[in-house]
Amino acid sequence: MKDDHSPSPVCDCRESPSDRSIPEQPCEAALATYRRALTQGSLPAAAAPPCLLSLHLLIADQDSPGHLIPVPPETASFAALAPIEKAIVEQRRTLRSARATLAAFEGLYAEVHRPERPALTRLSGEAVISKALDAGVSGCRAEVRTAHPGGGRPAHVLAESLPRDLNNLRRGIRQRTLYQHTVRSDRTTLAYIEQVTAEGAEIRTLPEVMDRFIVFDRDLAFIPYSDVPHTALRVRHPALVRFLVRHFDEAWSRAVPVRPERA
């Protein structure tokens, strides 16, 4: 056995970000030192890079104090990997426990909030619909999208909408509305459009608008409830609201702006 007291090369292992004691890849010093240990049978403890010790590839020589002997990697893996595997098992157990606990709270949350804010709510009667729209307007934070099929809108509907829309615009809410081309010849609707566009509203028209709906921000919408008069459906389901937003934005890109003064 050769007793080599020469210093070991400097260890430059790339350390693992998850465990600073275990190298991500072996360095040249570790490979060279382990080869020397295999060839010579043992090495002085001072000649061993720290990474070989953390991997349990070199252990104390009981017959020669101050020296280390090489260990086969398969054998070393039991000592090197056992703490890591134990930690993984513990983390998985913690993960399962956390999921189970959160699932219990999720059920409680759904139980409490389901009756408060259902995804779909049928609204019956003009007064009820009007109050729901007022609540949507007051809670709006960024943008209102509306689409109206058919020709000009009734004067009493526009008169009811105008104060609500102007108040929204004046507090910085963006408002975009789609009509059909036929409104360009309707004086009542044009008068309304002139007032809201003066406050920043954007109005465009298409040859045909298929659906009537209104969307507040991206989390609340109102659509007709089938063909039943004076009924509406309040929509809070994220996927349905997202669908209406995409439908509107695609139609908006094809629509023509309305300029009331020209009309």
mmCIF file of C-alpha atoms in Angstrom:
data_model
loop_
_atom_site.group_PDB
_atom_site.id
_atom_site.type_symbol
_atom_site.label_atom_id
_atom_site.label_comp_id
_atom_site.label_asym_id
_atom_site.label_seq_id
_atom_site.Cartn_x
_atom_site.Cartn_y
_atom_site.Cartn_z
ATOM 1 C CA MET A 1 0.000 0.000 0.000
ATOM 2 C CA LYS A 2 1.433 3.321 -1.031
ATOM 3 C CA ASP A 3 1.319 6.018 1.661
ATOM 4 C CA ASP A 4 0.880 9.132 -0.456
ATOM 5 C CA HIS A 5 0.717 12.370 1.553
ATOM 6 C CA SER A 6 0.478 14.662 -1.484
ATOM 7 C CA PRO A 7 -2.350 17.178 -1.301
ATOM 8 C CA SER A 8 -5.508 16.415 -3.255
ATOM 9 C CA PRO A 9 -6.518 18.500 -6.270
ATOM 10 C CA VAL A 10 -8.942 21.346 -5.543
ATOM 11 C CA CYS A 11 -12.551 20.147 -5.582
ATOM 12 C CA ASP A 12 -14.682 22.088 -8.076
ATOM 13 C CA CYS A 13 -17.879 20.030 -8.080
ATOM 14 C CA ARG A 14 -21.018 21.733 -9.307
ATOM 15 C CA GLU A 15 -23.179 21.669 -6.196
ATOM 16 C CA SER A 16 -26.827 20.692 -6.354
ATOM 17 C CA PRO A 17 -29.196 23.601 -5.613
ATOM 18 C CA SER A 18 -31.407 21.334 -3.485
ATOM 19 C CA ASP A 19 -28.632 19.864 -1.319
ATOM 20 C CA ARG A 20 -25.372 21.784 -1.046
ATOM 21 C CA SER A 21 -23.503 18.721 0.271
ATOM 22 C CA ILE A 22 -24.195 16.505 -2.752
ATOM 23 C CA PRO A 23 -22.530 17.487 -6.044
ATOM 24 C CA GLU A 24 -24.648 17.685 -9.172
ATOM 25 C CA GLN A 25 -21.745 16.374 -11.239
ATOM 26 C CA PRO A 26 -18.373 14.954 -10.114
ATOM 27 C CA CYS A 27 -15.342 17.145 -10.579
ATOM 28 C CA GLU A 28 -12.037 16.046 -12.088
ATOM 29 C CA ALA A 29 -10.432 16.130 -8.644
ATOM 30 C CA ALA A 30 -12.996 13.677 -7.273
ATOM 31 C CA LEU A 31 -12.606 11.289 -10.194
ATOM 32 C CA ALA A 32 -8.818 11.403 -10.041
ATOM 33 C CA THR A 33 -8.713 10.940 -6.259
ATOM 34 C CA TYR A 34 -11.150 8.023 -6.320
ATOM 35 C CA ARG A 35 -9.088 6.370 -9.070
ATOM 36 C CA ARG A 36 -5.953 6.844 -6.969
ATOM 37 C CA ALA A 37 -7.687 5.359 -3.933
ATOM 38 C CA LEU A 38 -8.757 2.313 -5.938
ATOM 39 C CA THR A 39 -5.242 1.878 -7.289
ATOM 40 C CA GLN A 40 -3.371 2.394 -3.999
ATOM 41 C CA GLY A 41 -5.941 0.829 -1.672
ATOM 42 C CA SER A 42 -6.103 3.820 0.676
ATOM 43 C CA LEU A 43 -5.385 7.524 0.940
ATOM 44 C CA PRO A 44 -4.531 9.968 3.709
ATOM 45 C CA ALA A 45 -7.718 11.614 4.984
ATOM 46 C CA ALA A 46 -6.316 15.034 4.102
ATOM 47 C CA ALA A 47 -6.105 14.042 0.436
ATOM 48 C CA ALA A 48 -9.839 13.398 0.034
ATOM 49 C CA PRO A 49 -12.111 16.017 -1.584
ATOM 50 C CA PRO A 50 -15.242 16.719 0.506
ATOM 51 C CA CYS A 51 -17.532 15.449 -2.246
ATOM 52 C CA LEU A 52 -16.142 11.908 -1.979
ATOM 53 C CA LEU A 53 -16.881 11.934 1.733
ATOM 54 C CA SER A 54 -20.436 13.245 1.244
ATOM 55 C CA LEU A 55 -21.067 10.459 -1.267
ATOM 56 C CA HIS A 56 -19.598 7.877 1.158
ATOM 57 C CA LEU A 57 -17.175 6.724 -1.553
ATOM 58 C CA LEU A 58 -14.294 6.982 0.940
ATOM 59 C CA ILE A 59 -14.605 5.791 4.537
ATOM 60 C CA ALA A 60 -12.227 5.581 7.493
ATOM 61 C CA ASP A 61 -9.735 2.730 7.430
ATOM 62 C CA GLN A 62 -10.138 0.964 10.804
ATOM 63 C CA ASP A 63 -6.747 -0.690 10.423
ATOM 64 C CA SER A 64 -4.898 2.494 9.521
ATOM 65 C CA PRO A 65 -6.032 5.615 11.444
ATOM 66 C CA GLY A 66 -5.894 8.814 9.437
ATOM 67 C CA HIS A 67 -6.450 6.987 6.173
ATOM 68 C CA LEU A 68 -9.472 6.361 3.998
ATOM 69 C CA ILE A 69 -10.360 3.376 1.864
ATOM 70 C CA PRO A 70 -12.535 3.363 -1.273
ATOM 71 C CA VAL A 71 -16.051 1.911 -1.227
ATOM 72 C CA PRO A 72 -17.813 0.489 -4.302
ATOM 73 C CA PRO A 73 -20.399 3.000 -5.593
ATOM 74 C CA GLU A 74 -23.210 0.453 -5.248
ATOM 75 C CA THR A 75 -22.392 0.050 -1.575
ATOM 76 C CA ALA A 76 -21.915 3.776 -1.056
ATOM 77 C CA SER A 77 -25.289 4.483 -2.600
ATOM 78 C CA PHE A 78 -27.106 2.982 0.386
ATOM 79 C CA ALA A 79 -25.528 5.438 2.800
ATOM 80 C CA ALA A 80 -25.584 8.401 0.371
ATOM 81 C CA LEU A 81 -29.131 7.984 -0.904
ATOM 82 C CA ALA A 82 -30.928 6.686 2.171
ATOM 83 C CA PRO A 83 -31.367 10.151 3.802
ATOM 84 C CA ILE A 84 -32.554 11.615 0.503
ATOM 85 C CA GLU A 85 -35.053 8.834 -0.080
ATOM 86 C CA LYS A 86 -36.298 9.182 3.498
ATOM 87 C CA ALA A 87 -36.762 12.912 2.977
ATOM 88 C CA ILE A 88 -38.684 12.274 -0.260
ATOM 89 C CA VAL A 89 -40.982 9.834 1.533
ATOM 90 C CA GLU A 90 -41.585 12.412 4.272
ATOM 91 C CA GLN A 91 -42.277 15.133 1.714
ATOM 92 C CA ARG A 92 -44.755 12.908 -0.117
ATOM 93 C CA ARG A 93 -46.493 12.127 3.156
ATOM 94 C CA THR A 94 -46.651 15.850 3.940
ATOM 95 C CA LEU A 95 -47.963 16.561 0.437
ATOM 96 C CA ARG A 96 -50.755 13.981 0.812
ATOM 97 C CA SER A 97 -51.699 15.387 4.198
ATOM 98 C CA ALA A 98 -51.755 18.960 2.875
ATOM 99 C CA ARG A 99 -53.920 17.965 -0.081
ATOM 100 C CA ALA A 100 -56.368 16.113 2.140
ATOM 101 C CA THR A 101 -56.586 19.049 4.541
ATOM 102 C CA LEU A 102 -57.088 21.595 1.759
ATOM 103 C CA ALA A 103 -59.742 19.381 0.174
ATOM 104 C CA ALA A 104 -61.728 19.530 3.402
ATOM 105 C CA PHE A 105 -61.518 23.322 3.413
ATOM 106 C CA GLU A 106 -62.396 23.434 -0.294
ATOM 107 C CA GLY A 107 -65.606 21.570 0.424
ATOM 108 C CA LEU A 108 -66.415 23.963 3.237
ATOM 109 C CA TYR A 109 -65.698 26.991 1.028
ATOM 110 C CA ALA A 110 -67.921 25.670 -1.765
ATOM 111 C CA GLU A 111 -70.692 24.867 0.718
ATOM 112 C CA VAL A 112 -70.699 28.410 2.099
ATOM 113 C CA HIS A 113 -70.320 30.304 -1.183
ATOM 114 C CA ARG A 114 -72.460 28.204 -3.490
ATOM 115 C CA PRO A 115 -75.769 29.652 -2.280
ATOM 116 C CA GLU A 116 -74.298 33.160 -2.249
ATOM 117 C CA ARG A 117 -72.921 33.365 -5.777
ATOM 118 C CA PRO A 118 -74.322 30.675 -8.062
ATOM 119 C CA ALA A 119 -72.700 30.355 -11.482
ATOM 120 C CA LEU A 120 -76.050 30.853 -13.263
ATOM 121 C CA THR A 121 -79.058 32.772 -11.905
ATOM 122 C CA ARG A 122 -82.379 33.324 -13.621
ATOM 123 C CA LEU A 123 -83.719 36.857 -13.219
ATOM 124 C CA SER A 124 -87.411 37.536 -13.818
ATOM 125 C CA GLY A 125 -89.044 40.939 -14.221
ATOM 126 C CA GLU A 126 -87.750 44.275 -15.504
ATOM 127 C CA ALA A 127 -87.238 45.665 -11.994
ATOM 128 C CA VAL A 128 -85.163 42.680 -10.888
ATOM 129 C CA ILE A 129 -83.043 42.773 -14.038
ATOM 130 C CA SER A 130 -82.528 46.518 -13.696
ATOM 131 C CA LYS A 131 -81.312 46.157 -10.094
ATOM 132 C CA ALA A 132 -78.949 43.348 -11.109
ATOM 133 C CA LEU A 133 -77.544 45.524 -13.904
ATOM 134 C CA ASP A 134 -77.110 48.426 -11.492
ATOM 135 C CA ALA A 135 -75.132 46.126 -9.198
ATOM 136 C CA GLY A 136 -72.997 44.978 -12.127
ATOM 137 C CA VAL A 137 -72.307 48.573 -13.157
ATOM 138 C CA SER A 138 -71.351 49.668 -9.656
ATOM 139 C CA GLY A 139 -69.030 46.697 -9.245
ATOM 140 C CA CYS A 140 -67.356 47.116 -12.627
ATOM 141 C CA ARG A 141 -63.638 47.878 -12.371
ATOM 142 C CA ALA A 142 -62.312 48.179 -15.922
ATOM 143 C CA GLU A 143 -64.571 47.549 -18.919
ATOM 144 C CA VAL A 144 -68.122 46.953 -20.102
ATOM 145 C CA ARG A 145 -68.854 45.080 -23.342
ATOM 146 C CA THR A 146 -72.392 45.133 -24.748
ATOM 147 C CA ALA A 147 -73.995 43.732 -27.905
ATOM 148 C CA HIS A 148 -77.490 44.602 -29.184
ATOM 149 C CA PRO A 149 -79.086 42.852 -32.169
ATOM 150 C CA GLY A 150 -81.871 44.418 -34.229
ATOM 151 C CA GLY A 151 -82.379 48.062 -35.072
ATOM 152 C CA GLY A 152 -82.714 51.116 -32.879
ATOM 153 C CA ARG A 153 -83.368 50.642 -29.178
ATOM 154 C CA PRO A 154 -86.568 51.875 -27.472
ATOM 155 C CA ALA A 155 -86.407 55.430 -26.140
ATOM 156 C CA HIS A 156 -87.355 54.431 -22.569
ATOM 157 C CA VAL A 157 -84.573 51.803 -22.483
ATOM 158 C CA LEU A 158 -81.999 54.345 -23.664
ATOM 159 C CA ALA A 159 -83.268 56.917 -21.168
ATOM 160 C CA GLU A 160 -82.788 54.400 -18.358
ATOM 161 C CA SER A 161 -79.325 53.352 -19.579
ATOM 162 C CA LEU A 162 -77.910 56.818 -20.271
ATOM 163 C CA PRO A 163 -77.278 58.027 -16.664
ATOM 164 C CA ARG A 164 -75.805 54.674 -15.723
ATOM 165 C CA ASP A 165 -73.483 54.623 -18.750
ATOM 166 C CA LEU A 166 -72.361 58.227 -18.349
ATOM 167 C CA ASN A 167 -71.526 57.683 -14.692
ATOM 168 C CA ASN A 168 -69.482 54.619 -15.605
ATOM 169 C CA LEU A 169 -67.565 56.466 -18.302
ATOM 170 C CA ARG A 170 -66.826 59.411 -16.047
ATOM 171 C CA ARG A 171 -65.213 57.168 -13.462
ATOM 172 C CA GLY A 172 -62.849 55.736 -16.076
ATOM 173 C CA ILE A 173 -64.626 52.562 -17.133
ATOM 174 C CA ARG A 174 -64.113 51.644 -20.781
ATOM 175 C CA GLN A 175 -67.361 50.963 -22.632
ATOM 176 C CA ARG A 176 -67.618 49.213 -25.990
ATOM 177 C CA THR A 177 -70.932 48.512 -27.706
ATOM 178 C CA LEU A 178 -71.867 46.596 -30.843
ATOM 179 C CA TYR A 179 -75.013 47.444 -32.842
ATOM 180 C CA GLN A 180 -76.286 46.496 -36.251
ATOM 181 C CA HIS A 181 -75.814 48.882 -39.174
ATOM 182 C CA THR A 182 -79.522 49.774 -39.043
ATOM 183 C CA VAL A 183 -79.018 51.993 -35.960
ATOM 184 C CA ARG A 184 -77.170 54.477 -38.167
ATOM 185 C CA SER A 185 -80.568 55.676 -39.392
ATOM 186 C CA ASP A 186 -82.309 55.674 -35.998
ATOM 187 C CA ARG A 187 -82.345 59.215 -34.562
ATOM 188 C CA THR A 188 -83.125 58.166 -30.987
ATOM 189 C CA THR A 189 -80.262 55.691 -30.798
ATOM 190 C CA LEU A 190 -77.906 58.109 -32.548
ATOM 191 C CA ALA A 191 -78.729 60.791 -29.980
ATOM 192 C CA TYR A 192 -77.797 58.365 -27.219
ATOM 193 C CA ILE A 193 -74.611 57.345 -29.062
ATOM 194 C CA GLU A 194 -73.612 60.984 -29.474
ATOM 195 C CA GLN A 195 -73.823 61.598 -25.731
ATOM 196 C CA VAL A 196 -71.908 58.514 -24.628
ATOM 197 C CA THR A 197 -69.191 58.787 -27.287
ATOM 198 C CA ALA A 198 -68.590 62.366 -26.144
ATOM 199 C CA GLU A 199 -67.605 60.847 -22.783
ATOM 200 C CA GLY A 200 -65.327 58.222 -24.354
ATOM 201 C CA ALA A 201 -67.598 55.307 -25.229
ATOM 202 C CA GLU A 202 -66.744 53.297 -28.361
ATOM 203 C CA ILE A 203 -69.557 52.227 -30.687
ATOM 204 C CA ARG A 204 -69.281 49.973 -33.721
ATOM 205 C CA THR A 205 -71.765 48.267 -36.027
ATOM 206 C CA LEU A 206 -71.999 45.032 -37.995
ATOM 207 C CA PRO A 207 -74.375 43.811 -40.678
ATOM 208 C CA GLU A 208 -75.850 41.483 -38.076
ATOM 209 C CA VAL A 209 -75.412 41.000 -34.322
ATOM 210 C CA MET A 210 -76.450 37.492 -33.372
ATOM 211 C CA ASP A 211 -76.792 37.740 -29.597
ATOM 212 C CA ARG A 212 -77.718 40.300 -26.961
ATOM 213 C CA PHE A 213 -75.433 40.297 -23.934
ATOM 214 C CA ILE A 214 -73.484 42.489 -21.559
ATOM 215 C CA VAL A 215 -70.196 41.616 -19.863
ATOM 216 C CA PHE A 216 -68.692 43.456 -16.890
ATOM 217 C CA ASP A 217 -64.925 43.077 -16.770
ATOM 218 C CA ARG A 218 -64.260 39.362 -17.266
ATOM 219 C CA ASP A 219 -66.249 37.859 -14.428
ATOM 220 C CA LEU A 220 -69.935 38.772 -14.810
ATOM 221 C CA ALA A 221 -72.321 38.651 -17.776
ATOM 222 C CA PHE A 222 -76.026 38.950 -18.542
ATOM 223 C CA ILE A 223 -77.731 37.177 -21.424
ATOM 224 C CA PRO A 224 -81.400 36.639 -22.393
ATOM 225 C CA TYR A 225 -83.111 33.655 -20.798
ATOM 226 C CA SER A 226 -84.352 31.763 -23.834
ATOM 227 C CA ASP A 227 -87.267 33.602 -25.523
ATOM 228 C CA VAL A 228 -89.203 34.308 -22.324
ATOM 229 C CA PRO A 229 -90.006 38.046 -22.127
ATOM 230 C CA HIS A 230 -88.496 40.105 -19.292
ATOM 231 C CA THR A 231 -86.169 37.333 -18.134
ATOM 232 C CA ALA A 232 -82.389 37.193 -18.122
ATOM 233 C CA LEU A 233 -79.606 34.910 -17.015
ATOM 234 C CA ARG A 234 -76.851 36.249 -14.794
ATOM 235 C CA VAL A 235 -73.643 34.378 -15.608
ATOM 236 C CA ARG A 236 -70.702 34.075 -13.237
ATOM 237 C CA HIS A 237 -69.200 30.876 -14.632
ATOM 238 C CA PRO A 238 -65.619 31.794 -15.683
ATOM 239 C CA ALA A 239 -65.621 29.615 -18.810
ATOM 240 C CA LEU A 240 -68.931 31.023 -20.088
ATOM 241 C CA VAL A 241 -67.929 34.620 -19.404
ATOM 242 C CA ARG A 242 -64.601 34.008 -21.136
ATOM 243 C CA PHE A 243 -66.455 32.600 -24.147
ATOM 244 C CA LEU A 244 -68.636 35.726 -24.392
ATOM 245 C CA VAL A 245 -65.579 37.995 -24.138
ATOM 246 C CA ARG A 246 -63.837 36.134 -26.977
ATOM 247 C CA HIS A 247 -67.025 36.208 -29.051
ATOM 248 C CA PHE A 248 -67.361 39.963 -28.546
ATOM 249 C CA ASP A 249 -63.707 40.780 -29.244
ATOM 250 C CA GLU A 250 -63.745 38.772 -32.468
ATOM 251 C CA ALA A 251 -66.897 40.574 -33.660
ATOM 252 C CA TRP A 252 -65.457 43.922 -32.562
ATOM 253 C CA SER A 253 -62.421 43.449 -34.789
ATOM 254 C CA ARG A 254 -64.726 43.176 -37.823
ATOM 255 C CA ALA A 255 -67.083 46.031 -36.906
ATOM 256 C CA VAL A 256 -67.183 49.599 -38.276
ATOM 257 C CA PRO A 257 -66.914 52.599 -35.901
ATOM 258 C CA VAL A 258 -69.920 54.920 -35.585
ATOM 259 C CA ARG A 259 -69.387 58.671 -35.744
ATOM 260 C CA PRO A 260 -72.693 60.322 -34.826
ATOM 261 C CA GLU A 261 -71.839 63.682 -36.361
ATOM 262 C CA ARG A 262 -71.380 62.088 -39.767
ATOM 263 C CA ALA A 263 -74.502 60.006 -39.464
#
